[in-house]
Amino acid sequence: DNLGDRVPNFSRVGYRYGEVPLPDVQFLVESNRWFIVSPVVGDDQAAIQAAIDQVEALSTNAHGFRGVVQLTAGLFTISNQLT
């Protein structure tokens, strides 16, 4: 608009830009490469970021995946950006 406000377009965000379904990693990623995070009371950012960092540190497996960060059911509070 005339104030410079715009609506962000997140339609190209996600696995392969949202153009293909998520792979069934249950059979493509070994169980020792799964990092499961459950919500805690307070801020969940550190736990989620730690799991992301652990996956990032892994080399890719035979299928080209490093690992999985799986969030259990629940409400997660994230106070800042995840990288």
Coordinates of N, CA and C in Angstrom, one line a residue:
D1 N 0.8 -1.2 0.0 CA 0.0 0.0 0.0 C 0.9 1.2 0.0
N2 N 0.3 2.4 0.1 CA 1.0 3.7 0.1 C 1.9 3.9 1.3
L3 N 1.8 3.0 2.3 CA 2.6 3.1 3.5 C 3.8 2.2 3.4
G4 N 3.8 1.4 2.4 CA 4.9 0.4 2.2 C 4.6 -0.9 2.9
D5 N 3.4 -1.1 3.4 CA 3.0 -2.4 4.0 C 2.8 -3.4 2.9
R6 N 3.2 -4.6 3.2 CA 2.9 -5.7 2.3 C 2.6 -7.0 3.0
V7 N 1.9 -7.9 2.3 CA 1.6 -9.2 2.9 C 2.7 -10.1 2.5
P8 N 3.4 -10.7 3.4 CA 4.5 -11.7 3.0 C 3.9 -12.9 2.4
N9 N 4.6 -13.5 1.4 CA 4.2 -14.7 0.7 C 5.1 -15.8 1.2
F10 N 4.5 -16.7 1.9 CA 5.2 -17.9 2.4 C 4.9 -19.2 1.7
S11 N 4.3 -19.0 0.5 CA 3.8 -20.2 -0.3 C 5.0 -21.0 -0.8
R12 N 6.2 -20.6 -0.8 CA 7.3 -21.3 -1.3 C 8.2 -21.8 -0.1
V13 N 7.7 -21.8 1.1 CA 8.4 -22.3 2.2 C 8.1 -23.7 2.5
G14 N 9.1 -24.5 3.0 CA 8.9 -25.9 3.3 C 9.7 -26.8 2.5
Y15 N 9.5 -28.1 2.8 CA 10.3 -29.1 2.1 C 10.1 -29.0 0.6
R16 N 11.2 -28.8 -0.1 CA 11.2 -28.7 -1.6 C 10.1 -27.7 -2.1
Y17 N 10.0 -26.6 -1.4 CA 9.1 -25.5 -1.7 C 7.6 -25.9 -1.6
G18 N 7.3 -27.0 -0.9 CA 5.9 -27.4 -0.9 C 5.4 -28.0 -2.1
E19 N 6.3 -28.3 -3.1 CA 5.9 -28.9 -4.4 C 5.8 -30.4 -4.4
V20 N 6.4 -31.0 -3.4 CA 6.4 -32.5 -3.4 C 6.0 -32.9 -2.0
P21 N 5.4 -34.1 -1.8 CA 5.0 -34.5 -0.4 C 6.3 -34.8 0.4
L22 N 6.1 -34.7 1.7 CA 7.2 -35.1 2.6 C 7.5 -36.5 2.4
P23 N 8.8 -36.9 2.4 CA 9.2 -38.3 2.3 C 8.8 -39.1 3.6
D24 N 8.6 -40.3 3.4 CA 8.3 -41.2 4.6 C 9.6 -41.6 5.2
V25 N 10.1 -40.7 6.1 CA 11.4 -40.9 6.6 C 11.5 -42.1 7.6
Q26 N 10.4 -42.6 8.0 CA 10.4 -43.8 8.9 C 11.3 -44.9 8.4
F27 N 11.3 -45.1 7.1 CA 12.1 -46.1 6.6 C 13.4 -45.6 5.9
L28 N 13.6 -44.3 5.9 CA 14.8 -43.7 5.3 C 15.9 -43.2 6.3
V29 N 15.5 -43.1 7.5 CA 16.4 -42.5 8.5 C 16.5 -43.4 9.7
E30 N 17.7 -43.8 10.1 CA 17.9 -44.7 11.2 C 17.4 -44.1 12.5
S31 N 17.0 -45.0 13.4 CA 16.4 -44.5 14.7 C 17.4 -43.7 15.5
N32 N 18.7 -43.9 15.4 CA 19.6 -43.1 16.2 C 19.8 -41.7 15.6
R33 N 19.2 -41.4 14.5 CA 19.2 -40.1 13.9 C 17.9 -39.3 14.1
W34 N 17.1 -39.8 15.0 CA 15.8 -39.1 15.3 C 16.0 -38.4 16.6
F35 N 15.6 -37.1 16.7 CA 15.7 -36.3 17.9 C 14.3 -35.8 18.2
I36 N 13.7 -36.3 19.2 CA 12.3 -36.0 19.6 C 12.3 -35.0 20.7
V37 N 11.5 -33.9 20.4 CA 11.4 -32.8 21.4 C 10.0 -32.7 21.9
S38 N 9.8 -32.7 23.2 CA 8.5 -32.5 23.8 C 8.4 -31.1 24.4
P39 N 7.2 -30.6 24.5 CA 7.1 -29.2 25.0 C 7.4 -29.2 26.5
V40 N 7.9 -28.1 27.0 CA 8.2 -28.0 28.4 C 7.4 -26.7 28.9
V41 N 7.4 -26.5 30.2 CA 6.8 -25.3 30.8 C 7.8 -24.2 30.5
G42 N 7.4 -23.1 29.8 CA 8.3 -22.0 29.5 C 8.7 -22.1 28.0
D43 N 9.9 -21.6 27.7 CA 10.4 -21.5 26.4 C 11.0 -22.8 25.8
D44 N 10.5 -23.2 24.7 CA 11.0 -24.4 24.1 C 12.1 -24.2 23.0
Q45 N 12.4 -22.9 22.8 CA 13.4 -22.6 21.8 C 14.7 -23.3 21.9
A46 N 15.3 -23.3 23.1 CA 16.6 -23.9 23.3 C 16.6 -25.4 22.9
A47 N 15.6 -26.1 23.4 CA 15.5 -27.6 23.1 C 15.3 -27.9 21.6
I48 N 14.5 -27.1 21.0 CA 14.3 -27.3 19.5 C 15.6 -27.0 18.8
Q49 N 16.2 -25.9 19.1 CA 17.4 -25.5 18.4 C 18.5 -26.5 18.7
A50 N 18.6 -27.0 19.9 CA 19.6 -28.1 20.1 C 19.4 -29.3 19.3
A51 N 18.2 -29.7 19.1 CA 17.9 -30.8 18.2 C 18.2 -30.5 16.7
I52 N 17.9 -29.3 16.3 CA 18.3 -28.9 14.9 C 19.8 -28.9 14.8
D53 N 20.5 -28.4 15.8 CA 22.0 -28.4 15.7 C 22.6 -29.8 15.7
Q54 N 22.0 -30.7 16.4 CA 22.5 -32.1 16.4 C 22.3 -32.8 15.0
V55 N 21.1 -32.5 14.4 CA 20.9 -33.1 13.1 C 21.9 -32.4 12.1
E56 N 22.1 -31.1 12.2 CA 23.0 -30.4 11.3 C 24.4 -31.0 11.4
A57 N 24.8 -31.4 12.5 CA 26.2 -31.9 12.7 C 26.4 -33.3 12.1
L58 N 25.3 -34.0 11.8 CA 25.5 -35.4 11.2 C 25.8 -35.3 9.7
S59 N 26.5 -36.3 9.3 CA 26.7 -36.5 7.8 C 25.4 -37.1 7.2
T60 N 25.2 -37.0 5.9 CA 24.1 -37.6 5.3 C 24.2 -39.1 5.3
N61 N 23.0 -39.8 5.3 CA 23.0 -41.2 5.3 C 22.9 -41.7 3.8
A62 N 22.8 -42.9 3.6 CA 22.7 -43.5 2.2 C 21.6 -42.9 1.4
H63 N 20.5 -42.4 2.1 CA 19.4 -41.8 1.4 C 19.4 -40.3 1.2
G64 N 20.5 -39.7 1.7 CA 20.7 -38.3 1.6 C 20.1 -37.5 2.7
F65 N 19.7 -38.1 3.8 CA 19.2 -37.4 5.0 C 20.1 -37.4 6.1
R66 N 20.2 -36.3 6.9 CA 21.0 -36.2 8.1 C 20.3 -36.8 9.3
G67 N 19.0 -36.5 9.4 CA 18.3 -36.9 10.6 C 16.9 -36.3 10.6
V68 N 16.2 -36.5 11.7 CA 14.8 -36.0 11.9 C 14.7 -35.3 13.2
V69 N 14.1 -34.1 13.2 CA 13.7 -33.4 14.4 C 12.2 -33.6 14.5
Q70 N 11.7 -34.4 15.4 CA 10.3 -34.6 15.5 C 9.7 -33.9 16.8
L71 N 8.7 -33.1 16.6 CA 8.0 -32.5 17.7 C 6.8 -33.3 18.1
T72 N 6.7 -33.6 19.4 CA 5.6 -34.4 19.9 C 4.4 -33.4 19.9
A73 N 3.2 -34.0 20.1 CA 2.0 -33.2 20.2 C 2.1 -32.3 21.4
G74 N 1.5 -31.1 21.3 CA 1.5 -30.2 22.4 C 1.7 -28.7 21.9
L75 N 1.8 -27.8 22.9 CA 1.9 -26.4 22.6 C 3.4 -26.0 22.9
F76 N 4.1 -25.5 21.8 CA 5.5 -25.2 22.0 C 5.5 -23.6 22.0
T77 N 6.3 -23.1 22.9 CA 6.5 -21.7 23.0 C 8.0 -21.4 22.5
I78 N 8.0 -20.5 21.5 CA 9.3 -20.2 20.9 C 9.5 -18.7 21.0
S79 N 10.4 -18.2 21.7 CA 10.5 -16.7 22.0 C 11.3 -16.0 20.9
N80 N 12.0 -16.7 20.1 CA 12.8 -16.0 19.1 C 13.0 -17.0 17.9
Q81 N 13.8 -16.6 17.0 CA 14.0 -17.3 15.7 C 14.8 -18.5 15.9
L82 N 14.4 -19.6 15.1 CA 15.2 -20.8 15.1 C 16.1 -20.7 13.8
T83 N 17.3 -21.2 13.9 CA 18.2 -21.2 12.7 C 18.7 -22.6 12.4

